[in-house]
Amino acid sequence: MRAAALLPAAGSLLLSALAAPGQTVPGTPVTSEARGTAVAAARAAEAGIAFGRCPGAEDLPAALRCGTVSVPLDYAHPDGEQITLTVSRMRATHEDPRGGGRGVPGQGALVHRTGGPGTGSLYVPLTGLMPQWRRIAAAYDLIGYAPRGVAPSAPLSCQDPKSFFEGPRPAPAHPSDAFKKERAAEAEAYARGCHERAGDALRHYRSLDDARDLDVVRAALGERKLTFMGTSYGAYLGALYAELFPSHVRRMVFDSPADPAPEQVGYRNGLDRAEAFEDRWRDLREWIAGHDDVYGLGGTPGQVQRSYDRASARLARRPAGGTVGPAQLHGAFLRAVYDDVYWPYRAEALSAYLKGDPQPLVDQAGTYPEEEAAEAENADAARTAVECNDAPWPTEFRVWDRDHTRLARRAPFAAWDDVWAHLPCAFWPAPRQRPLDVRTGPGELPPTLVLAAERDAVAPYDGALELHRRLSGSVLVTERGAGTHGVGGGPDACVDGHLEAYLLEGRLPARDASCPGRPEPAPRRTATAPAA
């Protein structure tokens, strides 16, 4: 449908959207992308969303329903190629968790976007079934969606999924020149594969287009203003939305945000993240050492490191289960840095392996079943496309080599992992954009809530401080001493109290606040394992 054919009601919405403050700076021309977003939002408001069964519905609660929204591939040409986004919804229960038989008034839709890029939030509304979300689920329709590039929303692919899962391979903290050359060749081939499979469309898989998609989803849901919670990458997406569409914001929660400063987005955030991973890896080793009576991996962080290194060397000689080598071991412990709920399981698996039982380690670090390869390859392709498109990256490997060789001297745990994850950006065939300078002045945006853990490695705490400074009227709630990535709606009742007060009542602390942080996990005792 062309813009001229829009019905009068949609045309009125289009005119108001084009005139809305926040889409442009007053006195500057309206961009073609802003016009295209307004056109797409008007069409979506007119069409709405027909919700029905979700993909894979046989494994999902009946209350979760899905529908689709059409958006332009290129917002500068809203009448051109369209792609389809899948959106999910769980209706507000209106049930008062405290009983009494009184219904809870509805507050519209709460769109929740979790981490990534490369992952969607299609099944995130299911959090409404968890006790800590019941009050929010009573008042809001919980909304998730698969963003562009993530199946089933116009999925991207960069290589044959059958070759995505690598066999056991080394994970050197200080790689040789030969190893670096091999990985650089792989990264260049991967970037070339992304372009070969997606063509010129590849340039349109970026965070700015995702933020515009979010405004179209808002309109399709019939919401005049957006209530949004973004976690991790979702927080950065929300920040872009707040910059582009401040007049469309009702309430916004930014949970565990990365640093949004334009000079930080991309390469420099990766360097900072590697240093924070080193700190959190030490936290994990200290925790294991504190439970040496359970795991027998050493009573100091250094002794735990030596146990880990011994396991890695043994896996290099003989992979566990034929699938778990040093890289798989390292990947499992990298993931444990995200959330300390994994700590007891990783320690248990490492202990069992060194005592002669490899099965727990194979279960936790082994490759995915073949049928999951397509999903994992798609997630990696979508992540890579967005991150490479979103910012300039060094195009000469010698820059990456110089910076990370230095970094690995003080932060060896994750320095080179970040290179291997992002090195395709050095060879990226699509144009790179300059990151948006997220910054709102007094009165431009309603009060917003920023949540962060003080020792978060995935999104270091300085990023939350920077976003807080940039969003006038925001309030920061810090989980002190904690490092789990993503704090809202978790086990910290203090954080959840602030989250509920804001989403349910629009009430924020008078000033920045702190929560004492969640307790450390309890250790798990391994079953008796055969001797090594």
PDB file of C-alpha atoms in Angstrom, residues 54-155:
ATOM      1  CA  CYS A  54       3.183 -19.022  17.865  1.00  0.00           C
ATOM      2  CA  PRO A  55       5.905 -20.852  15.923  1.00  0.00           C
ATOM      3  CA  GLY A  56       6.589 -24.070  17.816  1.00  0.00           C
ATOM      4  CA  ALA A  57       3.362 -23.579  19.755  1.00  0.00           C
ATOM      5  CA  GLU A  58       3.157 -27.256  20.720  1.00  0.00           C
ATOM      6  CA  ASP A  59       5.809 -26.582  23.376  1.00  0.00           C
ATOM      7  CA  LEU A  60       4.425 -23.236  24.574  1.00  0.00           C
ATOM      8  CA  PRO A  61       1.639 -22.199  26.952  1.00  0.00           C
ATOM      9  CA  ALA A  62      -1.564 -21.376  25.114  1.00  0.00           C
ATOM     10  CA  ALA A  63      -1.571 -17.896  26.647  1.00  0.00           C
ATOM     11  CA  LEU A  64       1.417 -16.888  24.509  1.00  0.00           C
ATOM     12  CA  ARG A  65       0.157 -15.680  21.138  1.00  0.00           C
ATOM     13  CA  CYS A  66       2.042 -14.400  18.095  1.00  0.00           C
ATOM     14  CA  GLY A  67       1.401 -12.184  15.114  1.00  0.00           C
ATOM     15  CA  THR A  68       3.338 -10.284  12.471  1.00  0.00           C
ATOM     16  CA  VAL A  69       4.111  -6.687  11.569  1.00  0.00           C
ATOM     17  CA  SER A  70       5.434  -5.507   8.188  1.00  0.00           C
ATOM     18  CA  VAL A  71       8.269  -2.964   8.151  1.00  0.00           C
ATOM     19  CA  PRO A  72      10.369  -1.517   5.322  1.00  0.00           C
ATOM     20  CA  LEU A  73      13.748  -3.079   4.781  1.00  0.00           C
ATOM     21  CA  ASP A  74      14.990   0.474   4.085  1.00  0.00           C
ATOM     22  CA  TYR A  75      13.157   3.248   5.939  1.00  0.00           C
ATOM     23  CA  ALA A  76      14.332   5.769   3.381  1.00  0.00           C
ATOM     24  CA  HIS A  77      12.114   3.896   0.885  1.00  0.00           C
ATOM     25  CA  PRO A  78       8.974   2.852   2.810  1.00  0.00           C
ATOM     26  CA  ASP A  79       7.234   1.711  -0.381  1.00  0.00           C
ATOM     27  CA  GLY A  80      10.079  -0.613  -1.285  1.00  0.00           C
ATOM     28  CA  GLU A  81      10.852  -4.118  -0.052  1.00  0.00           C
ATOM     29  CA  GLN A  82       9.045  -5.120   3.137  1.00  0.00           C
ATOM     30  CA  ILE A  83      10.134  -7.636   5.776  1.00  0.00           C
ATOM     31  CA  THR A  84       7.988  -9.276   8.421  1.00  0.00           C
ATOM     32  CA  LEU A  85       8.644  -9.195  12.160  1.00  0.00           C
ATOM     33  CA  THR A  86       7.091 -11.748  14.502  1.00  0.00           C
ATOM     34  CA  VAL A  87       5.644 -10.287  17.716  1.00  0.00           C
ATOM     35  CA  SER A  88       4.459 -12.203  20.797  1.00  0.00           C
ATOM     36  CA  ARG A  89       2.013 -11.285  23.541  1.00  0.00           C
ATOM     37  CA  MET A  90       0.710 -12.524  26.868  1.00  0.00           C
ATOM     38  CA  ARG A  91      -2.367 -10.636  27.933  1.00  0.00           C
ATOM     39  CA  ALA A  92      -2.420  -8.915  31.318  1.00  0.00           C
ATOM     40  CA  THR A  93      -3.930 -11.246  33.910  1.00  0.00           C
ATOM     41  CA  HIS A  94      -5.588  -8.420  35.900  1.00  0.00           C
ATOM     42  CA  GLU A  95      -5.227 -10.700  38.937  1.00  0.00           C
ATOM     43  CA  ASP A  96      -4.107  -9.093  42.177  1.00  0.00           C
ATOM     44  CA  PRO A  97      -1.258 -11.310  43.472  1.00  0.00           C
ATOM     45  CA  ARG A  98      -2.171 -10.271  47.002  1.00  0.00           C
ATOM     46  CA  GLY A  99      -5.670 -11.699  46.634  1.00  0.00           C
ATOM     47  CA  GLY A 100      -8.830 -10.004  47.729  1.00  0.00           C
ATOM     48  CA  GLY A 101     -10.705 -10.607  44.495  1.00  0.00           C
ATOM     49  CA  ARG A 102     -10.097  -7.109  43.122  1.00  0.00           C
ATOM     50  CA  GLY A 103      -9.002  -6.825  39.520  1.00  0.00           C
ATOM     51  CA  VAL A 104      -5.862  -4.906  38.537  1.00  0.00           C
ATOM     52  CA  PRO A 105      -6.407  -2.119  35.968  1.00  0.00           C
ATOM     53  CA  GLY A 106      -4.553  -2.616  32.716  1.00  0.00           C
ATOM     54  CA  GLN A 107      -1.748  -0.254  31.697  1.00  0.00           C
ATOM     55  CA  GLY A 108      -1.366  -1.288  28.076  1.00  0.00           C
ATOM     56  CA  ALA A 109       1.633  -3.049  26.556  1.00  0.00           C
ATOM     57  CA  LEU A 110       5.123  -3.486  28.025  1.00  0.00           C
ATOM     58  CA  VAL A 111       7.631  -4.321  25.300  1.00  0.00           C
ATOM     59  CA  HIS A 112      10.642  -6.185  26.693  1.00  0.00           C
ATOM     60  CA  ARG A 113      13.787  -6.591  24.614  1.00  0.00           C
ATOM     61  CA  THR A 114      16.578  -8.670  26.061  1.00  0.00           C
ATOM     62  CA  GLY A 115      20.208  -9.086  25.044  1.00  0.00           C
ATOM     63  CA  GLY A 116      21.889  -9.550  21.755  1.00  0.00           C
ATOM     64  CA  PRO A 117      22.049  -8.366  19.097  1.00  0.00           C
ATOM     65  CA  GLY A 118      21.427 -11.733  17.566  1.00  0.00           C
ATOM     66  CA  THR A 119      18.791 -12.890  20.002  1.00  0.00           C
ATOM     67  CA  GLY A 120      15.133 -12.030  20.129  1.00  0.00           C
ATOM     68  CA  SER A 121      12.653 -11.687  22.944  1.00  0.00           C
ATOM     69  CA  LEU A 122       9.856 -13.711  21.378  1.00  0.00           C
ATOM     70  CA  TYR A 123       9.454 -15.923  24.439  1.00  0.00           C
ATOM     71  CA  VAL A 124      10.288 -13.290  27.064  1.00  0.00           C
ATOM     72  CA  PRO A 125       6.592 -12.693  27.886  1.00  0.00           C
ATOM     73  CA  LEU A 126       6.689 -16.107  29.558  1.00  0.00           C
ATOM     74  CA  THR A 127       8.512 -14.388  32.432  1.00  0.00           C
ATOM     75  CA  GLY A 128       5.031 -13.276  33.452  1.00  0.00           C
ATOM     76  CA  LEU A 129       4.542 -16.775  34.828  1.00  0.00           C
ATOM     77  CA  MET A 130       7.370 -16.259  37.338  1.00  0.00           C
ATOM     78  CA  PRO A 131       6.478 -15.081  40.861  1.00  0.00           C
ATOM     79  CA  GLN A 132       8.647 -11.948  40.726  1.00  0.00           C
ATOM     80  CA  TRP A 133       6.843 -10.783  37.586  1.00  0.00           C
ATOM     81  CA  ARG A 134       3.260 -11.443  38.691  1.00  0.00           C
ATOM     82  CA  ARG A 135       2.389  -7.877  39.682  1.00  0.00           C
ATOM     83  CA  ILE A 136       3.746  -6.473  36.421  1.00  0.00           C
ATOM     84  CA  ALA A 137       2.048  -9.258  34.410  1.00  0.00           C
ATOM     85  CA  ALA A 138      -1.247  -8.387  36.103  1.00  0.00           C
ATOM     86  CA  ALA A 139      -1.126  -4.806  34.810  1.00  0.00           C
ATOM     87  CA  TYR A 140       0.574  -5.126  31.421  1.00  0.00           C
ATOM     88  CA  ASP A 141       0.250  -7.105  28.235  1.00  0.00           C
ATOM     89  CA  LEU A 142       3.783  -8.490  28.026  1.00  0.00           C
ATOM     90  CA  ILE A 143       5.236  -8.114  24.529  1.00  0.00           C
ATOM     91  CA  GLY A 144       8.287  -9.681  22.910  1.00  0.00           C
ATOM     92  CA  TYR A 145       9.465  -9.868  19.328  1.00  0.00           C
ATOM     93  CA  ALA A 146      12.069 -11.344  17.024  1.00  0.00           C
ATOM     94  CA  PRO A 147      14.008  -8.387  15.570  1.00  0.00           C
ATOM     95  CA  ARG A 148      15.019  -8.135  11.937  1.00  0.00           C
ATOM     96  CA  GLY A 149      17.642 -10.721  11.108  1.00  0.00           C
ATOM     97  CA  VAL A 150      16.635 -13.155  13.859  1.00  0.00           C
ATOM     98  CA  ALA A 151      14.410 -16.079  12.876  1.00  0.00           C
ATOM     99  CA  PRO A 152      11.570 -16.006  12.094  1.00  0.00           C
ATOM    100  CA  SER A 153      11.928 -12.279  11.246  1.00  0.00           C
ATOM    101  CA  ALA A 154      13.830 -12.170   7.913  1.00  0.00           C
ATOM    102  CA  PRO A 155      16.665 -14.322   9.291  1.00  0.00           C
TER     103      PRO A 155
END
